[in-house]
PDB file of C-alpha atoms in Angstrom:
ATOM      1  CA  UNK A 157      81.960  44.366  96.222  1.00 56.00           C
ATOM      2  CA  UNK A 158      83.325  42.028  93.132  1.00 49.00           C
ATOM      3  CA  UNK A 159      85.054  44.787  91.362  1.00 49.00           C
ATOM      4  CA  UNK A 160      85.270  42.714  88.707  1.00 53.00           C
ATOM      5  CA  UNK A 161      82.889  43.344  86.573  1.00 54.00           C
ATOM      6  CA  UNK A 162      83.191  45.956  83.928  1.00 57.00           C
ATOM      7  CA  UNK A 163      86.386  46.822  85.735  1.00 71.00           C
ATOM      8  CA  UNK A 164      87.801  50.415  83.950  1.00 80.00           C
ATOM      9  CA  UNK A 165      90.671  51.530  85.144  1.00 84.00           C
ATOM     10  CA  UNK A 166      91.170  54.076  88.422  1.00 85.00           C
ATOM     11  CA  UNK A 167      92.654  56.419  85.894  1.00 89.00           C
ATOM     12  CA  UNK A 168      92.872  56.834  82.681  1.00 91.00           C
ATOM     13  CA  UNK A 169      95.891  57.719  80.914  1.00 92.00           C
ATOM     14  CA  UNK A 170      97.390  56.538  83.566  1.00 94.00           C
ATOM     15  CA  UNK A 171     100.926  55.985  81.848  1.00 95.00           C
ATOM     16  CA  UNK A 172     100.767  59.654  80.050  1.00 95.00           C
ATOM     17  CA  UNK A 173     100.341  60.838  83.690  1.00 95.00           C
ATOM     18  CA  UNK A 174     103.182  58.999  85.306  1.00 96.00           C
ATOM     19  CA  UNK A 175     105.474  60.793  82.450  1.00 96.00           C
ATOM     20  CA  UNK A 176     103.896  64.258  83.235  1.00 96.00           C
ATOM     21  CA  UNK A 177     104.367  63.551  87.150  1.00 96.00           C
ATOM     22  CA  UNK A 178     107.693  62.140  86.904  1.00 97.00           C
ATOM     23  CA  UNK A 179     109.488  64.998  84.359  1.00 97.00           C
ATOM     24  CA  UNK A 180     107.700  67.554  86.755  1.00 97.00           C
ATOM     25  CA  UNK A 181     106.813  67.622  90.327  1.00 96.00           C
ATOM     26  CA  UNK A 182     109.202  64.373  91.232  1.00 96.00           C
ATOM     27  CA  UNK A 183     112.018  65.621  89.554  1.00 97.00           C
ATOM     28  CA  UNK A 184     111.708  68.487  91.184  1.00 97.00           C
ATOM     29  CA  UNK A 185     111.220  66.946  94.649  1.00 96.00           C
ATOM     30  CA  UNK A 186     113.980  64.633  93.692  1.00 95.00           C
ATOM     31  CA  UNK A 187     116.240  67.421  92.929  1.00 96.00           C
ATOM     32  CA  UNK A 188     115.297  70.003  95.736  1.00 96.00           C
ATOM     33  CA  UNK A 189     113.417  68.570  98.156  1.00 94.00           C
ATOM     34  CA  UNK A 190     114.986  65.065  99.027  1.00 92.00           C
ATOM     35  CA  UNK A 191     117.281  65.373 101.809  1.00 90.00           C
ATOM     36  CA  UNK A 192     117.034  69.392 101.991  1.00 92.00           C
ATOM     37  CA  UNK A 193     115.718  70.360 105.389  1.00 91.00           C
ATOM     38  CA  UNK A 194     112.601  72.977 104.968  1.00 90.00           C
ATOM     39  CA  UNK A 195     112.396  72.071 101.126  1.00 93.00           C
ATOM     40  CA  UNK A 196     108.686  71.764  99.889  1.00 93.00           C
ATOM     41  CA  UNK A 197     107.646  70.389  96.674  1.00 94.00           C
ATOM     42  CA  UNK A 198     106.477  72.734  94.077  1.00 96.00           C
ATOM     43  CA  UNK A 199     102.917  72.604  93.607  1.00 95.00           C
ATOM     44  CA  UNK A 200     102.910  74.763  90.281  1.00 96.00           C
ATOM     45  CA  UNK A 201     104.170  71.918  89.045  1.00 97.00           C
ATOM     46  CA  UNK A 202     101.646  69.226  89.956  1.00 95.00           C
ATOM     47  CA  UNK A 203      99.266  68.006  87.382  1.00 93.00           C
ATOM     48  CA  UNK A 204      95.973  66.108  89.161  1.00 91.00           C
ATOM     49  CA  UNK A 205      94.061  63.114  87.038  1.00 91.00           C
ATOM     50  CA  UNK A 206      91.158  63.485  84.836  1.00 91.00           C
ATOM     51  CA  UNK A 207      88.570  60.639  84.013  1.00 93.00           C
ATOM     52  CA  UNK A 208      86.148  61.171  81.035  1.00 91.00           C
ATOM     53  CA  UNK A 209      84.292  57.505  81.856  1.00 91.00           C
ATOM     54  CA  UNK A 210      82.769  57.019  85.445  1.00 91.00           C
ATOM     55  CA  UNK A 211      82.160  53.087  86.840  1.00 90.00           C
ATOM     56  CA  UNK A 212      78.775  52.423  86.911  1.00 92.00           C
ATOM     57  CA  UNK A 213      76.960  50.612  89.305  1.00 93.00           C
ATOM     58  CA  UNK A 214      73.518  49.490  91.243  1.00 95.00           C
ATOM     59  CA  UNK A 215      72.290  51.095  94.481  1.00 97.00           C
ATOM     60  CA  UNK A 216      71.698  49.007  97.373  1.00 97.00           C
ATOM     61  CA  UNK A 217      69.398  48.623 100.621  1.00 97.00           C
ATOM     62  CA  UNK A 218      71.669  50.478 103.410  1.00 97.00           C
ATOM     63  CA  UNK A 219      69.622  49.303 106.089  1.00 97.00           C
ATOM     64  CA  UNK A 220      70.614  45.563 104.801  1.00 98.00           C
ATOM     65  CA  UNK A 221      74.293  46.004 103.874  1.00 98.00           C
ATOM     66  CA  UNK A 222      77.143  45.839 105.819  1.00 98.00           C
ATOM     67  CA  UNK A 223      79.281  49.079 105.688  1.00 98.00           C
ATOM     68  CA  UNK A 224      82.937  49.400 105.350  1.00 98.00           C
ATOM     69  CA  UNK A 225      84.494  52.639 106.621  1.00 98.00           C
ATOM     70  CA  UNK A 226      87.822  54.351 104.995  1.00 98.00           C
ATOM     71  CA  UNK A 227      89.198  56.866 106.281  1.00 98.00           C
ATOM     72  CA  UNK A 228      92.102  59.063 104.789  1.00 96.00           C
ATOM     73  CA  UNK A 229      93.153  60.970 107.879  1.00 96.00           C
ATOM     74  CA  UNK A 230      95.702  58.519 108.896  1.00 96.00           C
ATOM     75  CA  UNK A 231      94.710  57.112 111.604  1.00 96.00           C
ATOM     76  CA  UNK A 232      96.296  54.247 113.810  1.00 96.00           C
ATOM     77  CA  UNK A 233      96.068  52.672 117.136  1.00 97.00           C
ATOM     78  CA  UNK A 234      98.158  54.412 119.651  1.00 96.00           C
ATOM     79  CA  UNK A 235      98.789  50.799 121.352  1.00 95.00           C
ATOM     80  CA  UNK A 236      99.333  48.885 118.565  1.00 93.00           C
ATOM     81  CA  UNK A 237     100.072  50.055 115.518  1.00 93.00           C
ATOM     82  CA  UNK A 238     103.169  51.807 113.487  1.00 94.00           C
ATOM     83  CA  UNK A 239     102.923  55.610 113.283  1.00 94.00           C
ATOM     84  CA  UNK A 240     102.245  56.182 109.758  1.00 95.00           C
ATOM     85  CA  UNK A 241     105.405  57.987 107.769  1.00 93.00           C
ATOM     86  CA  UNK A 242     103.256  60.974 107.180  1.00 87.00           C
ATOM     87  CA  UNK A 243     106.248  63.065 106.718  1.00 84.00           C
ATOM     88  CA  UNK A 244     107.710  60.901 103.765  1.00 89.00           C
ATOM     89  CA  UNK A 245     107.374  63.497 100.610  1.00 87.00           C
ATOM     90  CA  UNK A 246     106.088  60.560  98.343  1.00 89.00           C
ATOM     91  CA  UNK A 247     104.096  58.173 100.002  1.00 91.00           C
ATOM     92  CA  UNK A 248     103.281  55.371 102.816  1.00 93.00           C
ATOM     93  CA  UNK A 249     101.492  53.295 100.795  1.00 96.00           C
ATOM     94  CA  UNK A 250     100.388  51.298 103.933  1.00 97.00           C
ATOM     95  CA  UNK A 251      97.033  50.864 105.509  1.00 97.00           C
ATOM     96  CA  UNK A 252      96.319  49.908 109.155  1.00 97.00           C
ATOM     97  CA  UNK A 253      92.859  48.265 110.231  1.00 97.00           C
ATOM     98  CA  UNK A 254      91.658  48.133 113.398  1.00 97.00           C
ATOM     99  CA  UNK A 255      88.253  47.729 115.516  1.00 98.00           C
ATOM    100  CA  UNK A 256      85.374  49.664 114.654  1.00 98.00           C
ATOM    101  CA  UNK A 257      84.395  48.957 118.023  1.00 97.00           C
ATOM    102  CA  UNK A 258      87.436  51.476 119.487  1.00 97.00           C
ATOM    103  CA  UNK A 259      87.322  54.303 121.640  1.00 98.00           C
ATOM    104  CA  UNK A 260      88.068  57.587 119.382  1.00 97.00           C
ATOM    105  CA  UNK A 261      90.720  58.312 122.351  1.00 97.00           C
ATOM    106  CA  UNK A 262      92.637  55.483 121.754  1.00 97.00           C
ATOM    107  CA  UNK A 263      93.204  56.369 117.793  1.00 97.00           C
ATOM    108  CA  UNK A 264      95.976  59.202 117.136  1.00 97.00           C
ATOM    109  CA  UNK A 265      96.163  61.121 113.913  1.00 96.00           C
ATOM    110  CA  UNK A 266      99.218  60.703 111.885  1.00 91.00           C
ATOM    111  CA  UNK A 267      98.588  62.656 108.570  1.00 84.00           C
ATOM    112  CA  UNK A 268     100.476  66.277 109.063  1.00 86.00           C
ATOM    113  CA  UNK A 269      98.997  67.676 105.998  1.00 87.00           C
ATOM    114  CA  UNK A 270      95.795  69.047 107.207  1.00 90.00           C
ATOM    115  CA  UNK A 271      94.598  70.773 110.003  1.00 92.00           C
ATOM    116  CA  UNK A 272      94.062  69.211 113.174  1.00 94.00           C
ATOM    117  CA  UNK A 273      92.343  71.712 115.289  1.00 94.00           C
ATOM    118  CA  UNK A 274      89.146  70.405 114.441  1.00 95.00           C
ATOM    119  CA  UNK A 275      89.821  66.666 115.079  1.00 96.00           C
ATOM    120  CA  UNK A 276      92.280  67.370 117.861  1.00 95.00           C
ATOM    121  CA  UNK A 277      89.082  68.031 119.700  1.00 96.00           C
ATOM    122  CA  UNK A 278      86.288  66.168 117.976  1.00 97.00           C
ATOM    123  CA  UNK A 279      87.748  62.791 116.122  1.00 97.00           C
ATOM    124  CA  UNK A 280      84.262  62.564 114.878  1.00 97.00           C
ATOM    125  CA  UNK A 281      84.766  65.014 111.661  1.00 97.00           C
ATOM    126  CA  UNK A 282      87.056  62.882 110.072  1.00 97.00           C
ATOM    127  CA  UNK A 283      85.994  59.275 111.747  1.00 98.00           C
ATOM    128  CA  UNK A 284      82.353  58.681 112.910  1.00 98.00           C
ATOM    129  CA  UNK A 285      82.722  55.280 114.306  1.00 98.00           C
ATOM    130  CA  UNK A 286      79.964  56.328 117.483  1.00 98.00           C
ATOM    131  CA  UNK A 287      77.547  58.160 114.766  1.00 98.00           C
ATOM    132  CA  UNK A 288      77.998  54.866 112.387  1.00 98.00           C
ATOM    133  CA  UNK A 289      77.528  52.892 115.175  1.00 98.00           C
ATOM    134  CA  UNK A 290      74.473  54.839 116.238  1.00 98.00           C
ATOM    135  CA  UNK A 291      72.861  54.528 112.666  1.00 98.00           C
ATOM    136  CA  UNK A 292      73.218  50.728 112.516  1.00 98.00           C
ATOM    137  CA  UNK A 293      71.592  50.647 115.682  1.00 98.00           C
ATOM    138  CA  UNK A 294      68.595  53.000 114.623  1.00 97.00           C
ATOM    139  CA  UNK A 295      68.219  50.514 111.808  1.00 97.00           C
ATOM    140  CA  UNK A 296      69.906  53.297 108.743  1.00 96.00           C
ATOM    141  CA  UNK A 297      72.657  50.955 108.195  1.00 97.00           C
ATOM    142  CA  UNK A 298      72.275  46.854 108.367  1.00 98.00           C
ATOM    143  CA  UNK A 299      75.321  46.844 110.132  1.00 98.00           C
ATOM    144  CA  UNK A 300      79.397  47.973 110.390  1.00 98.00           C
ATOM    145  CA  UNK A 301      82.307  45.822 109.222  1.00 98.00           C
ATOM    146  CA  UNK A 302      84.402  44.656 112.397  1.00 98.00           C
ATOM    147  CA  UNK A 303      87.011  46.950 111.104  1.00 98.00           C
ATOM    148  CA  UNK A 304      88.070  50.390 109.764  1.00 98.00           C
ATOM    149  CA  UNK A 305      90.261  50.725 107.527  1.00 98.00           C
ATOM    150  CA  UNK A 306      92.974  53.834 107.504  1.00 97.00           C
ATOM    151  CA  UNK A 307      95.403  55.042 105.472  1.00 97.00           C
ATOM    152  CA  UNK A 308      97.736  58.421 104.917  1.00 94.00           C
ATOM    153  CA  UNK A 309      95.672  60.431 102.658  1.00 91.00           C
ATOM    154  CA  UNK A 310      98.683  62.000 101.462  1.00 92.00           C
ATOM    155  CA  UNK A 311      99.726  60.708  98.189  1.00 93.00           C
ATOM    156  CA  UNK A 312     100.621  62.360  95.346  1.00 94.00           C
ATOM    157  CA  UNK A 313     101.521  60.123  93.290  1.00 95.00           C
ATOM    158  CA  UNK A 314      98.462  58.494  91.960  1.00 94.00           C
ATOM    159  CA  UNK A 315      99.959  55.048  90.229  1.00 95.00           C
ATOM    160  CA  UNK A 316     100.674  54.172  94.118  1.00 95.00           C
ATOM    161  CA  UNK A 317      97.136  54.732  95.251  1.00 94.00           C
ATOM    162  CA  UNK A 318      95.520  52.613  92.250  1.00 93.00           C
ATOM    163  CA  UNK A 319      98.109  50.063  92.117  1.00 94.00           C
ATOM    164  CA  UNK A 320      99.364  49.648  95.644  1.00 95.00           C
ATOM    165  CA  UNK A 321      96.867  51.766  98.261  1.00 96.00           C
ATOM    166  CA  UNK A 322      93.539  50.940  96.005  1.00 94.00           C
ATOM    167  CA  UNK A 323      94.114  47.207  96.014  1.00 95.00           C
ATOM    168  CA  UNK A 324      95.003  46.888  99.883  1.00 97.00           C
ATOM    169  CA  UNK A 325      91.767  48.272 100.905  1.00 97.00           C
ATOM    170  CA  UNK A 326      89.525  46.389  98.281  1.00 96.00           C
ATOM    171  CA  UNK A 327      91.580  43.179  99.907  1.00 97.00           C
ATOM    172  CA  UNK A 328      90.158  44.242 103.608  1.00 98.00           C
ATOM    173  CA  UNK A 329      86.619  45.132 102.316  1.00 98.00           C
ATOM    174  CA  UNK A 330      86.716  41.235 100.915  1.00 98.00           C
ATOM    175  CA  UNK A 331      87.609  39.840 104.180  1.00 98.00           C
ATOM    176  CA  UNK A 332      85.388  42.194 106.188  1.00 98.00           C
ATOM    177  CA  UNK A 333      82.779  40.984 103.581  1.00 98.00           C
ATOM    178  CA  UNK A 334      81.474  44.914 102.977  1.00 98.00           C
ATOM    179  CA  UNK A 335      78.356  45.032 100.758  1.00 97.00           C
ATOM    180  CA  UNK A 336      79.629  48.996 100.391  1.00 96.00           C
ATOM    181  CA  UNK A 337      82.246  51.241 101.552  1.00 97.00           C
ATOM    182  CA  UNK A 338      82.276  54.892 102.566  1.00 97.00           C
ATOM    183  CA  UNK A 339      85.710  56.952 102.167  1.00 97.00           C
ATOM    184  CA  UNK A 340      85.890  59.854 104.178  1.00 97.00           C
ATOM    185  CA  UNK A 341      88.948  61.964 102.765  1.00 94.00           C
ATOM    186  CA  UNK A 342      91.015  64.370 104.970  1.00 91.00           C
TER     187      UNK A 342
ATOM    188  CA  UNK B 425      91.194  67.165  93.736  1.00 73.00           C
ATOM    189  CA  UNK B 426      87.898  64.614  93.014  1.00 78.00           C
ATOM    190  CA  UNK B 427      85.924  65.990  90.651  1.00 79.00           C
ATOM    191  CA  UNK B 428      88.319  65.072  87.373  1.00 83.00           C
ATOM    192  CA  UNK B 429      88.696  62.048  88.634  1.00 85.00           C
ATOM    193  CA  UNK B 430      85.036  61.638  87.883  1.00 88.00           C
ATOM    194  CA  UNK B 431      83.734  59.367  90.817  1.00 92.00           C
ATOM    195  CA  UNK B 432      80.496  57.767  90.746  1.00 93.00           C
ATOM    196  CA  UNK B 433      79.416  59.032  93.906  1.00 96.00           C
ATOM    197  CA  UNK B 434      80.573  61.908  95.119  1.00 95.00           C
ATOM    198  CA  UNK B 435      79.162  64.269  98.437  1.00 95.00           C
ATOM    199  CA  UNK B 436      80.994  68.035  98.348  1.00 93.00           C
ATOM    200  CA  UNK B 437      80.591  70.930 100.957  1.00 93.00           C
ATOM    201  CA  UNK B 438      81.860  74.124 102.027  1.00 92.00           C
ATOM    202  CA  UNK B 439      83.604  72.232 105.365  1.00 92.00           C
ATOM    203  CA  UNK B 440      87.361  72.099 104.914  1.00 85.00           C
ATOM    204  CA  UNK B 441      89.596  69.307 105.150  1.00 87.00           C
ATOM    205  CA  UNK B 442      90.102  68.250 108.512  1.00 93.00           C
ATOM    206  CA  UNK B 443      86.214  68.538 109.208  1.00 94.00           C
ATOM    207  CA  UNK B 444      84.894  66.768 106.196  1.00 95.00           C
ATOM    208  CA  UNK B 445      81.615  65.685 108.700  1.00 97.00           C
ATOM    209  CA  UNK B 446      80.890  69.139 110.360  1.00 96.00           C
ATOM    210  CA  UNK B 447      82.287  71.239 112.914  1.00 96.00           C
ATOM    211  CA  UNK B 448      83.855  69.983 116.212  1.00 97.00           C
ATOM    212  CA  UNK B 449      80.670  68.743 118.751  1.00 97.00           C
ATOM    213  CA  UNK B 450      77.820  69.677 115.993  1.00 97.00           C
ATOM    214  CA  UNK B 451      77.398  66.140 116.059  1.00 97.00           C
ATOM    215  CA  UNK B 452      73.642  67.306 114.248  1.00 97.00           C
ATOM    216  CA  UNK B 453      75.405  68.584 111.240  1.00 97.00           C
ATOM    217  CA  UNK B 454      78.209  65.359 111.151  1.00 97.00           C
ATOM    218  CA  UNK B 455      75.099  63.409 111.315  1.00 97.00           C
ATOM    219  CA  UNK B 456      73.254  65.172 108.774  1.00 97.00           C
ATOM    220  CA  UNK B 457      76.516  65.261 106.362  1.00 97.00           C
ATOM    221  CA  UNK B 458      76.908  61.194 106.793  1.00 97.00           C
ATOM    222  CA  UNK B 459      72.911  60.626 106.261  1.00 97.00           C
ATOM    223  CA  UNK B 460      72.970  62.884 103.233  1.00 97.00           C
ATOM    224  CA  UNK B 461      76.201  61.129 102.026  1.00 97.00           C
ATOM    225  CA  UNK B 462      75.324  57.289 102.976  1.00 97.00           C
ATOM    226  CA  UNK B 463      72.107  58.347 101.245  1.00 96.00           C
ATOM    227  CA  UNK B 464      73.990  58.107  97.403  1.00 97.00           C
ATOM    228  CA  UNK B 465      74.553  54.485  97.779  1.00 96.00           C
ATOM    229  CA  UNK B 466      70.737  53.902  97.548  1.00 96.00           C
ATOM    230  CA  UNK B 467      71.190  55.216  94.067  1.00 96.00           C
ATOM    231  CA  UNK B 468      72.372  53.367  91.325  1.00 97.00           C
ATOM    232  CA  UNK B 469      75.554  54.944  89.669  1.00 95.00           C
ATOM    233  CA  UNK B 470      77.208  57.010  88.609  1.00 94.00           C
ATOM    234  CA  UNK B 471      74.900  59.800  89.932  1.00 94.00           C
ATOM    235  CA  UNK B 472      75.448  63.673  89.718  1.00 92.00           C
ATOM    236  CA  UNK B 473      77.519  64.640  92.586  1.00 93.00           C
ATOM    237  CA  UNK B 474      75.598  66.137  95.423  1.00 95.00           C
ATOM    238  CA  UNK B 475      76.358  69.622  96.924  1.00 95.00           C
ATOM    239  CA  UNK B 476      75.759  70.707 100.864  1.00 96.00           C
ATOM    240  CA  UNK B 477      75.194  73.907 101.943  1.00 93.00           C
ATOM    241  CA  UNK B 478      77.014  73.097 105.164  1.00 93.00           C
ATOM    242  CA  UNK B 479      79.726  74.845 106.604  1.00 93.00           C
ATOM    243  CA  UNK B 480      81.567  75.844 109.678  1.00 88.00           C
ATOM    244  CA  UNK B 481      83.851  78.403 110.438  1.00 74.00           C
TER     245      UNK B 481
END
């Protein structure tokens, strides 16, 4: 996972889209929103990316690589680690690794902004540690990194997830030396 | 949300966020989402996105 070679960028446009985002849906949320209890941003007003080139790059033997799992659905150690601020109307830009190795009931679920009926009673859905685990066992994958890697998949503001979110996670797959990584979104 | 951002691998199904692998215990179908998914990075990219007929209700 070098990432360096014919690097294009995670969004094109990217500065034409801050100014869209920024003279829309955050000045909005800064104006209505921010500090007003019950206030939700206004959605009409939020513009998503769009990419014309996509990166390119070669397929690998799964059974030899070592995989990297990302998950979006927030989650953290209930022992150990800082709730994420899923509530903040921008962004927690932070990640939180932990084991790969851990029991699904020791992992809670901070992201509010999807529904958690499903994972409230199966945290596989969203974060298939025992079915990964199970795969590099049958020999499908060569093997899991030591950790997962989590983050608050709510983030509207894109510039934070390439230039803050993007980069924290491609620093963990480097020290959890991942040959690949798979993002499961929530 | 990921289709304009034009990734170059890409798995999408009729499951709904918050079950992105399957329903709740159908470990078969989370299994069968993951193989299917895990199954693009044997491919060199970008490849067409791939589309699953799974759902749940």
């Amino acid at each position: 996972m070098d990432g360096k070679k014919d690097r294009i960028p995670v969004v094109e446009n990217m500065d034409e889209w801050g100014e869209r985002f920024e003279a829309g849906w955050l000045a909005y949320v800064k104006q209505n929103v921010v500090g007003v209890p019950d206030a939700s941003p206004d959605w009409d007003l939020y513009k998503g990316a769009r990419n014309r080139q996509t990166p390119a790059g070669k397929g690998i033997d799964l059974s030899k690589s070592r995989l990297l799992l990302v998950s979006s659905a927030g989650g953290s150690l209930i022992s150990a680690n800082q709730p994420f601020d899923a509530e903040h109307v921008i962004s927690d830009p932070t990640i939180r690794a932990f084991p790969a190795s851990t029991p699904l009931s020791d992992v809670r679920f901070d992201h509010t902004h999807y529904d958690h009926a499903a994972i409230d009673v199966d945290s596989q859905v969203q974060l298939p540690l025992r079915h990964l685990e199970d795969m590099a066992a049958d020999g499908t994958i060569g093997e899991l990194t030591d950790n997962v890697v989590n983050f608050s998949g709510y983030q509207p503001d894109i510039r934070i997830i390439a230039n803050e979110i993007a980069p924290r996670i491609l620093d963990a797959a480097r020290e959890e030396k991942a040959d690949a990584a798979l993002l499961v979104p929530a | 949300m990921t289709r304009p951002t034009a990734p170059p691998r890409a798995v999408y199904t009729k499951l709904n966020t918050g079950k992105m692998l399957g329903a709740p215990g159908d470990h078969a179908q989370q299994r069968r989402v993951l193989e299917a998914t895990l199954g693009l990075l044997a491919k060199d990219a970008p490849t067409p996105a791939l589309k699953l007929g799974e759902t749940c209700d």
